[in-house]
């Protein structure tokens, strides 16, 4: 009877030992994997990149198609305009190849940035996960951590947070960990500058915070980067105010904003390679 | 068995690619359904696999989830192993004599697991869970019709 009891206790102990050893082995494997995480991730992205890019483009087309279906009521109105534009567009279709689009974007951004002295590197968007964007340029192309990422209209998307050999991860300004110093663009230059911060709230959205209560802000005011913390070059487009939230009990005003960085329509972005976070 | 494993690896990879690229254009308030998590959960819920199978599925699903995100490689593997074993334990406690795989068990367990997973990884919680739950409900019936023997 005693030996039977001992046997069952030993069996229980054995299973715990097995679980413990299994756990240690799993943790050891994961630790080793994390030592070589950069080459592993780079190779994986290199293999997946063509498929991911195809899916990204397909998603963009499908999304455009679906949104046009859902806005069916406005279709008849748009139809007349579209017919008149059709002939113009037909002549341009041949020029709308993806490479040419890239070249066009490159020249647009060069024109808009020539006075700023930015050195730009064009990068294709491969994917998105929780406000982290994957781009197809890495350390081999001169990308480094902290570099700002914009589009051809000079709208700020975010900054590079992780660089692999051929790929990089960009933290969007909508990421919960992102805080960007901004100022409100004033039409009247004699007025004092209003400073605030844009904080990411996740899910591709952000909000404006830390605006002094006595400052007068309005819907449709445009927010641009200020060079206060040197994270980003100044005067990059960030967002537009869509709703003010003033509460007398709070020391600062907040506002809902609409970011200019539309990830869903971003095919090509630009990394500012000669401006790095201090 | 080996063929089945290859198909599962391919499906996890395909779903990981899909949710990080194609589905980003169909996001709900920035959230996309976590297809890899849904497939993992369906496999653990429906398959009568042993502990080793749960570990293998967790490893494959977790690695793909981590590769397409900004976390430590393996964090999802550990979490999925824990969720996998907990799910099997809860399933053994909630035995239903008439229906072996009831939807009334599946959905709450799925929601709780995904809530915990998103919370621990500090990712978008509410919309991601709602979106994923709708897709998971559809996948549940598809899986049950195709693969579960009556």
Short mmCIF file of C-alpha atoms in Angstrom, two decimals:
data_model
loop_
_atom_site.label_atom_id
_atom_site.label_comp_id
_atom_site.label_asym_id
_atom_site.label_seq_id
_atom_site.Cartn_x
_atom_site.Cartn_y
_atom_site.Cartn_z
CA UNK A 1 0.00 0.00 0.00
CA UNK A 2 2.85 2.31 1.01
CA UNK A 3 4.82 1.53 -2.11
CA UNK A 4 1.73 2.30 -4.23
CA UNK A 5 1.39 5.71 -2.54
CA UNK A 6 5.09 6.43 -3.10
CA UNK A 7 4.71 5.47 -6.74
CA UNK A 8 1.84 7.96 -7.28
CA UNK A 9 3.76 10.75 -5.47
CA UNK A 10 6.83 10.01 -7.59
CA UNK A 11 4.68 10.10 -10.73
CA UNK A 12 3.30 13.53 -9.72
CA UNK A 13 6.81 14.79 -8.96
CA UNK A 14 8.02 13.49 -12.30
CA UNK A 15 5.35 15.38 -14.22
CA UNK A 16 6.28 18.60 -12.40
CA UNK A 17 9.95 18.02 -13.19
CA UNK A 18 9.01 17.47 -16.86
CA UNK A 19 7.00 20.72 -16.95
CA UNK A 20 9.87 22.58 -15.26
CA UNK A 21 12.45 21.20 -17.69
CA UNK A 22 10.12 21.91 -20.62
CA UNK A 23 9.62 25.47 -19.43
CA UNK A 24 13.35 26.06 -19.02
CA UNK A 25 14.02 24.62 -22.51
CA UNK A 26 11.34 26.86 -24.07
CA UNK A 27 12.72 29.96 -22.31
CA UNK A 28 16.28 29.07 -23.32
CA UNK A 29 15.23 28.65 -26.98
CA UNK A 30 13.38 31.98 -26.91
CA UNK A 31 16.37 33.69 -25.29
CA UNK A 32 18.68 32.40 -28.03
CA UNK A 33 16.16 33.44 -30.71
CA UNK A 34 16.14 36.98 -29.32
CA UNK A 35 19.94 37.20 -29.57
CA UNK A 36 19.65 36.59 -33.32
CA UNK A 37 16.38 38.45 -33.74
CA UNK A 38 17.65 41.00 -36.26
CA UNK A 39 18.91 38.56 -38.94
CA UNK A 40 15.89 36.30 -38.33
CA UNK A 41 13.40 39.13 -38.78
CA UNK A 42 15.30 40.56 -41.77
CA UNK A 43 15.37 37.19 -43.58
CA UNK A 44 11.71 36.61 -42.78
CA UNK A 45 10.69 40.04 -44.09
CA UNK A 46 12.85 39.52 -47.19
CA UNK A 47 10.96 36.31 -47.98
CA UNK A 48 7.55 37.75 -47.13
CA UNK A 49 8.01 41.20 -48.62
CA UNK A 50 6.83 40.49 -52.22
CA UNK A 51 3.69 38.68 -51.00
CA UNK A 52 3.03 41.25 -48.31
CA UNK A 53 3.37 44.09 -50.81
CA UNK A 54 0.95 42.33 -53.19
CA UNK A 55 -1.57 41.88 -50.37
CA UNK A 56 -1.13 45.52 -49.31
CA UNK A 57 -1.85 46.75 -52.86
CA UNK A 58 -4.76 44.33 -53.25
CA UNK A 59 -6.20 45.53 -49.94
CA UNK A 60 -5.93 49.12 -51.04
CA UNK A 61 -7.75 48.41 -54.32
CA UNK A 62 -10.42 46.30 -52.61
CA UNK A 63 -10.93 48.97 -49.95
CA UNK A 64 -11.35 51.66 -52.60
CA UNK A 65 -13.82 49.45 -54.48
CA UNK A 66 -15.84 48.74 -51.33
CA UNK A 67 -15.94 52.37 -50.25
CA UNK A 68 -17.22 53.34 -53.69
CA UNK A 69 -19.95 50.69 -53.34
CA UNK A 70 -21.01 51.94 -49.92
CA UNK A 71 -21.26 55.51 -51.10
CA UNK A 72 -23.79 54.46 -53.75
CA UNK A 73 -26.12 57.43 -53.17
CA UNK A 74 -23.53 59.90 -54.33
CA UNK A 75 -22.61 57.79 -57.34
CA UNK A 76 -25.17 59.21 -59.75
CA UNK A 77 -24.08 62.73 -58.91
CA UNK A 78 -20.47 61.84 -59.37
CA UNK A 79 -21.23 60.01 -62.61
CA UNK A 80 -21.64 63.17 -64.66
CA UNK A 81 -18.38 64.58 -63.37
CA UNK A 82 -16.62 61.31 -63.92
CA UNK A 83 -17.74 61.11 -67.54
CA UNK A 84 -16.26 64.49 -68.28
CA UNK A 85 -13.06 63.53 -66.54
CA UNK A 86 -12.91 60.16 -68.19
CA UNK A 87 -11.28 61.35 -71.39
CA UNK A 88 -8.62 63.20 -69.49
CA UNK A 89 -7.94 60.18 -67.33
CA UNK A 90 -7.68 57.79 -70.28
CA UNK A 91 -4.76 59.73 -71.62
CA UNK A 92 -3.10 59.58 -68.24
CA UNK A 93 -3.65 55.89 -67.53
CA UNK A 94 -0.52 54.79 -69.32
CA UNK A 95 1.50 57.13 -67.17
CA UNK A 96 0.04 55.76 -63.98
CA UNK A 97 2.30 52.75 -63.71
CA UNK A 98 3.53 52.09 -60.20
CA UNK A 99 7.16 53.02 -60.96
CA UNK A 100 6.10 56.28 -62.47
CA UNK A 101 3.91 56.97 -59.47
CA UNK A 102 6.97 56.50 -57.34
CA UNK A 103 8.98 58.89 -59.53
CA UNK A 104 6.18 61.43 -59.38
CA UNK A 105 6.02 61.16 -55.61
CA UNK A 106 9.78 61.57 -55.46
CA UNK A 107 9.68 64.73 -57.54
CA UNK A 108 6.74 66.12 -55.56
CA UNK A 109 8.50 65.67 -52.29
CA UNK A 110 11.75 67.03 -53.69
CA UNK A 111 9.93 70.15 -54.79
CA UNK A 112 8.24 70.63 -51.44
CA UNK A 113 11.37 69.98 -49.45
CA UNK A 114 14.04 71.67 -51.49
CA UNK A 115 13.99 74.67 -49.21
CA UNK A 116 14.15 72.55 -46.07
CA UNK A 117 17.38 70.87 -47.11
CA UNK A 118 16.11 67.36 -46.33
CA UNK A 119 17.84 64.37 -47.76
CA UNK A 120 15.08 61.89 -48.56
CA UNK A 121 14.93 58.19 -49.16
CA UNK A 122 11.82 56.72 -50.74
CA UNK A 123 10.49 53.57 -49.08
CA UNK A 124 7.56 51.31 -49.93
CA UNK A 125 5.00 50.36 -47.29
CA UNK A 126 4.76 46.62 -46.74
CA UNK A 127 2.47 46.21 -43.77
CA UNK A 128 0.98 47.55 -40.59
CA UNK A 129 0.53 46.16 -37.10
CA UNK A 130 -0.80 48.13 -34.12
CA UNK A 131 0.39 51.53 -35.32
CA UNK A 132 3.77 50.15 -36.36
CA UNK A 133 4.45 50.41 -40.08
CA UNK A 134 6.81 48.15 -42.02
CA UNK A 135 8.87 49.79 -44.77
CA UNK A 136 11.18 48.14 -47.28
CA UNK A 137 14.33 50.12 -46.52
CA UNK A 138 16.85 49.34 -43.81
CA UNK A 139 20.36 49.96 -42.55
CA UNK A 140 21.79 48.89 -45.93
CA UNK A 141 20.02 51.89 -47.45
CA UNK A 142 21.19 54.33 -44.78
CA UNK A 143 18.13 54.23 -42.53
CA UNK A 144 18.79 54.69 -38.83
CA UNK A 145 16.67 54.69 -35.69
CA UNK A 146 15.02 58.02 -34.87
CA UNK A 147 14.76 59.23 -38.48
CA UNK A 148 11.45 60.96 -39.31
CA UNK A 149 9.13 59.54 -41.96
CA UNK A 150 6.91 61.76 -44.12
CA UNK A 151 4.88 61.55 -47.32
CA UNK A 152 5.16 63.62 -50.48
CA UNK A 153 2.89 66.33 -49.03
CA UNK A 154 5.27 66.79 -46.08
CA UNK A 155 2.81 65.18 -43.67
CA UNK A 156 4.51 63.51 -40.72
CA UNK A 157 3.90 59.76 -40.33
CA UNK A 158 6.25 58.92 -37.49
CA UNK A 159 9.80 57.90 -36.82
CA UNK A 160 11.91 54.82 -37.39
CA UNK A 161 12.14 52.78 -34.20
CA UNK A 162 13.75 49.56 -35.35
CA UNK A 163 16.11 49.00 -38.27
CA UNK A 164 17.03 45.71 -39.89
CA UNK A 165 19.36 45.26 -42.84
CA UNK A 166 16.71 45.70 -45.55
CA UNK A 167 13.61 46.65 -43.57
CA UNK A 168 12.53 49.03 -40.84
CA UNK A 169 9.69 49.50 -38.42
CA UNK A 170 8.16 52.96 -38.12
CA UNK A 171 6.26 54.05 -35.02
CA UNK A 172 3.31 56.08 -36.29
CA UNK A 173 2.32 59.28 -34.48
CA UNK A 174 -0.93 57.47 -33.64
CA UNK A 175 0.97 54.88 -31.59
CA UNK A 176 0.16 55.00 -27.87
CA UNK A 177 3.83 55.61 -27.07
CA UNK A 178 4.14 58.55 -29.45
CA UNK A 179 4.21 62.17 -28.30
CA UNK A 180 4.92 64.94 -30.81
CA UNK A 181 5.46 68.60 -29.96
CA UNK A 182 3.30 70.75 -32.22
CA UNK A 183 2.31 74.34 -32.74
CA UNK A 184 -0.90 75.68 -34.17
CA UNK A 185 -0.36 77.39 -37.48
CA UNK A 186 -1.52 81.00 -37.16
CA UNK A 187 -2.68 82.89 -40.24
CA UNK A 188 -1.65 86.09 -38.49
CA UNK A 189 2.08 85.95 -37.85
CA UNK A 190 1.91 88.73 -35.26
CA UNK A 191 -0.11 86.50 -32.90
CA UNK A 192 1.82 84.50 -30.29
CA UNK A 193 2.55 80.88 -31.12
CA UNK A 194 0.34 78.25 -29.44
CA UNK A 195 2.22 75.09 -28.48
CA UNK A 196 0.83 71.72 -27.57
CA UNK A 197 1.46 68.01 -27.99
CA UNK A 198 -0.13 65.36 -30.17
CA UNK A 199 -0.44 62.12 -28.28
CA UNK A 200 -1.17 58.83 -30.02
CA UNK A 201 -4.23 56.98 -28.80
CA UNK A 202 -3.80 53.81 -30.88
CA UNK A 203 -6.01 52.56 -33.69
CA UNK A 204 -4.56 55.10 -36.16
CA UNK A 205 -5.88 58.05 -34.15
CA UNK A 206 -4.41 60.71 -31.89
CA UNK A 207 -5.46 63.76 -29.91
CA UNK A 208 -4.16 67.22 -29.14
CA UNK A 209 -3.23 67.92 -25.53
CA UNK A 210 -1.53 70.43 -23.25
CA UNK A 211 -2.95 73.54 -24.92
CA UNK A 212 -3.15 76.33 -22.30
CA UNK A 213 -6.74 77.11 -21.27
CA UNK A 214 -6.45 80.76 -22.23
CA UNK A 215 -5.30 79.96 -25.78
CA UNK A 216 -7.86 80.37 -28.50
CA UNK A 217 -7.97 77.35 -30.78
CA UNK A 218 -10.49 76.73 -33.55
CA UNK A 219 -11.86 73.86 -35.58
CA UNK A 220 -9.87 73.41 -38.82
CA UNK A 221 -6.72 74.90 -37.28
CA UNK A 222 -3.68 73.15 -38.72
CA UNK A 223 -1.05 71.60 -36.47
CA UNK A 224 2.58 71.46 -37.55
CA UNK A 225 5.65 70.15 -35.80
CA UNK A 226 7.55 72.54 -33.59
CA UNK A 227 11.25 72.01 -33.13
CA UNK A 228 11.05 72.13 -29.34
CA UNK A 229 12.36 68.65 -28.58
CA UNK A 230 14.35 68.20 -31.81
CA UNK A 231 12.65 64.86 -32.53
CA UNK A 232 11.29 66.13 -35.81
CA UNK A 233 12.11 68.98 -38.18
CA UNK A 234 9.82 71.94 -37.70
CA UNK A 235 6.80 72.78 -39.87
CA UNK A 236 5.87 69.28 -40.97
CA UNK A 237 2.12 68.83 -41.33
CA UNK A 238 0.58 66.79 -38.51
CA UNK A 239 -3.18 67.19 -38.23
CA UNK A 240 -6.25 69.39 -38.35
CA UNK A 241 -8.47 70.13 -35.32
CA UNK A 242 -11.95 68.66 -35.71
CA UNK A 243 -13.40 69.22 -32.22
CA UNK A 244 -12.37 71.26 -29.20
CA UNK A 245 -12.70 69.82 -25.69
CA UNK A 246 -12.46 72.59 -23.15
CA UNK A 247 -13.01 71.77 -19.50
CA UNK A 248 -12.63 74.53 -16.93
CA UNK A 249 -11.61 72.03 -14.28
CA UNK A 250 -8.60 70.96 -16.31
CA UNK A 251 -5.48 73.10 -16.58
CA UNK A 252 -5.13 72.35 -20.28
CA UNK A 253 -7.38 72.11 -23.33
CA UNK A 254 -7.64 69.01 -25.46
CA UNK A 255 -8.95 68.55 -28.99
CA UNK A 256 -9.89 65.77 -31.34
CA UNK A 257 -7.80 65.87 -34.47
CA UNK A 258 -7.72 64.36 -37.92
CA UNK A 259 -4.21 63.20 -38.82
CA UNK A 260 -2.87 64.08 -42.25
CA UNK A 261 -1.01 60.77 -42.35
CA UNK A 262 -3.41 58.39 -44.01
CA UNK A 263 -1.72 55.03 -43.76
CA UNK A 264 -4.28 53.24 -45.89
CA UNK A 265 -3.45 55.28 -48.98
CA UNK A 266 0.27 55.41 -48.39
CA UNK A 267 2.19 53.39 -50.94
CA UNK A 268 5.45 55.29 -50.83
CA UNK A 269 6.86 57.22 -47.91
CA UNK A 270 10.07 59.16 -47.40
CA UNK A 271 12.65 58.79 -44.67
CA UNK A 272 14.51 61.99 -43.83
CA UNK A 273 18.00 60.58 -43.63
CA UNK A 274 19.85 63.74 -42.64
CA UNK A 275 17.75 64.49 -39.58
CA UNK A 276 18.17 62.22 -36.62
CA UNK A 277 16.66 62.49 -33.16
CA UNK A 278 19.12 63.94 -30.66
CA UNK B 1 0.17 14.06 -39.70
CA UNK B 2 3.16 15.75 -41.36
CA UNK B 3 0.96 16.93 -44.24
CA UNK B 4 -1.54 18.36 -41.74
CA UNK B 5 1.25 20.20 -39.94
CA UNK B 6 2.47 21.73 -43.21
CA UNK B 7 -1.05 22.91 -44.03
CA UNK B 8 -1.38 24.45 -40.55
CA UNK B 9 1.99 26.25 -40.90
CA UNK B 10 0.96 27.56 -44.31
CA UNK B 11 -2.40 28.75 -42.96
CA UNK B 12 -0.80 30.54 -40.01
CA UNK B 13 1.68 32.23 -42.36
CA UNK B 14 -1.04 33.19 -44.83
CA UNK B 15 -3.23 34.62 -42.06
CA UNK B 16 -0.31 36.53 -40.53
CA UNK B 17 0.42 38.12 -43.91
CA UNK B 18 -3.24 38.84 -44.51
CA UNK B 19 -3.82 40.59 -41.19
CA UNK B 20 -0.66 42.70 -41.44
CA UNK B 21 -1.28 43.88 -45.00
CA UNK B 22 -4.61 43.24 -46.74
CA UNK B 23 -6.83 43.60 -43.67
CA UNK B 24 -5.13 46.84 -42.59
CA UNK B 25 -7.29 48.50 -45.25
CA UNK B 26 -10.44 47.11 -43.63
CA UNK B 27 -9.68 48.15 -40.09
CA UNK B 28 -12.38 49.07 -37.60
CA UNK B 29 -11.15 52.15 -35.71
CA UNK B 30 -7.64 50.99 -36.52
CA UNK B 31 -8.20 47.43 -35.32
CA UNK B 32 -7.94 44.35 -37.53
CA UNK B 33 -9.12 40.83 -36.70
CA UNK B 34 -6.39 38.62 -35.28
CA UNK B 35 -6.75 35.71 -37.71
CA UNK B 36 -3.71 33.87 -36.36
CA UNK B 37 -5.16 33.89 -32.85
CA UNK B 38 -8.55 32.78 -34.20
CA UNK B 39 -7.03 29.81 -36.05
CA UNK B 40 -4.96 28.85 -33.00
CA UNK B 41 -8.02 29.00 -30.77
CA UNK B 42 -10.12 26.93 -33.19
CA UNK B 43 -7.43 24.25 -33.39
CA UNK B 44 -7.11 23.97 -29.62
CA UNK B 45 -10.88 24.08 -29.13
CA UNK B 46 -11.82 21.45 -31.71
CA UNK B 47 -8.84 19.15 -31.98
CA UNK B 48 -8.39 16.29 -29.55
CA UNK B 49 -4.66 16.85 -29.59
CA UNK B 50 -2.23 15.98 -26.85
CA UNK B 51 -0.11 18.48 -24.92
CA UNK B 52 2.69 18.35 -27.49
CA UNK B 53 0.31 19.42 -30.24
CA UNK B 54 -0.81 22.42 -28.21
CA UNK B 55 2.84 23.41 -27.74
CA UNK B 56 3.56 23.02 -31.49
CA UNK B 57 0.51 25.09 -32.52
CA UNK B 58 1.41 27.73 -29.92
CA UNK B 59 4.98 27.87 -31.19
CA UNK B 60 3.96 28.28 -34.85
CA UNK B 61 1.19 30.81 -34.19
CA UNK B 62 3.23 32.72 -31.61
CA UNK B 63 6.31 33.05 -33.82
CA UNK B 64 4.25 34.40 -36.73
CA UNK B 65 2.44 36.84 -34.43
CA UNK B 66 5.73 38.08 -32.97
CA UNK B 67 7.52 38.35 -36.30
CA UNK B 68 4.90 40.78 -37.57
CA UNK B 69 4.85 42.89 -34.44
CA UNK B 70 7.15 44.98 -32.27
CA UNK B 71 7.53 42.61 -29.35
CA UNK B 72 10.14 40.17 -28.13
CA UNK B 73 10.30 37.07 -30.23
CA UNK B 74 8.57 34.33 -28.25
CA UNK B 75 6.36 36.41 -25.99
CA UNK B 76 3.26 35.30 -27.88
CA UNK B 77 4.51 31.70 -27.88
CA UNK B 78 4.59 31.66 -24.08
CA UNK B 79 1.18 33.35 -23.81
CA UNK B 80 -0.42 30.99 -26.34
CA UNK B 81 0.99 27.92 -24.57
CA UNK B 82 -0.58 29.16 -21.32
CA UNK B 83 -3.91 29.98 -23.03
CA UNK B 84 -3.89 26.64 -24.87
CA UNK B 85 -3.49 24.59 -21.70
CA UNK B 86 -5.99 26.73 -19.79
CA UNK B 87 -8.53 26.30 -22.58
CA UNK B 88 -8.17 22.51 -22.57
CA UNK B 89 -8.50 22.49 -18.77
CA UNK B 90 -11.65 24.65 -18.87
CA UNK B 91 -13.09 22.50 -21.68
CA UNK B 92 -12.59 19.38 -19.59
CA UNK B 93 -14.46 21.03 -16.71
CA UNK B 94 -17.31 22.26 -18.92
CA UNK B 95 -18.24 18.96 -20.52
CA UNK B 96 -21.56 19.04 -22.30
CA UNK B 97 -23.14 15.68 -23.01
CA UNK B 98 -25.27 16.68 -26.00
CA UNK B 99 -22.99 19.02 -27.85
CA UNK B 100 -19.29 18.37 -27.60
CA UNK B 101 -18.27 21.78 -28.97
CA UNK B 102 -20.95 24.29 -27.99
CA UNK B 103 -20.78 27.82 -29.31
CA UNK B 104 -21.88 29.16 -25.91
CA UNK B 105 -18.57 27.94 -24.50
CA UNK B 106 -16.50 28.93 -27.50
CA UNK B 107 -17.37 32.62 -27.73
CA UNK B 108 -16.93 33.65 -24.06
CA UNK B 109 -13.69 31.67 -23.81
CA UNK B 110 -12.42 33.24 -27.02
CA UNK B 111 -13.29 36.76 -25.88
CA UNK B 112 -11.65 36.29 -22.47
CA UNK B 113 -8.50 34.82 -24.02
CA UNK B 114 -8.14 37.57 -26.63
CA UNK B 115 -8.85 40.28 -24.05
CA UNK B 116 -6.10 38.87 -21.85
CA UNK B 117 -3.72 38.47 -24.80
CA UNK B 118 -4.26 42.05 -26.04
CA UNK B 119 -4.04 43.43 -22.52
CA UNK B 120 -0.74 41.67 -21.84
CA UNK B 121 0.74 42.81 -25.15
CA UNK B 122 -0.64 46.33 -24.64
CA UNK B 123 -2.31 46.37 -28.05
CA UNK B 124 -5.66 47.84 -29.08
CA UNK B 125 -8.26 46.01 -27.00
CA UNK B 126 -11.95 46.75 -27.51
CA UNK B 127 -12.36 47.05 -31.27
CA UNK B 128 -9.86 44.31 -31.97
CA UNK B 129 -11.77 41.91 -29.70
CA UNK B 130 -15.16 42.85 -31.18
CA UNK B 131 -13.91 42.53 -34.76
CA UNK B 132 -12.07 39.26 -34.07
CA UNK B 133 -15.05 37.79 -32.22
CA UNK B 134 -17.35 38.35 -35.20
CA UNK B 135 -14.86 36.71 -37.57
CA UNK B 136 -14.18 33.90 -35.06
CA UNK B 137 -17.92 33.16 -34.81
CA UNK B 138 -18.12 32.73 -38.58
CA UNK B 139 -14.97 30.58 -38.63
CA UNK B 140 -16.36 28.49 -35.75
CA UNK B 141 -19.36 27.33 -37.80
CA UNK B 142 -17.28 26.84 -40.95
CA UNK B 143 -14.75 24.72 -39.02
CA UNK B 144 -17.50 22.73 -37.32
CA UNK B 145 -19.32 22.00 -40.58
CA UNK B 146 -16.18 20.97 -42.47
CA UNK B 147 -13.97 19.24 -39.93
CA UNK B 148 -16.00 18.04 -36.96
CA UNK B 149 -17.38 14.51 -37.35
CA UNK B 150 -20.87 14.00 -36.01
#
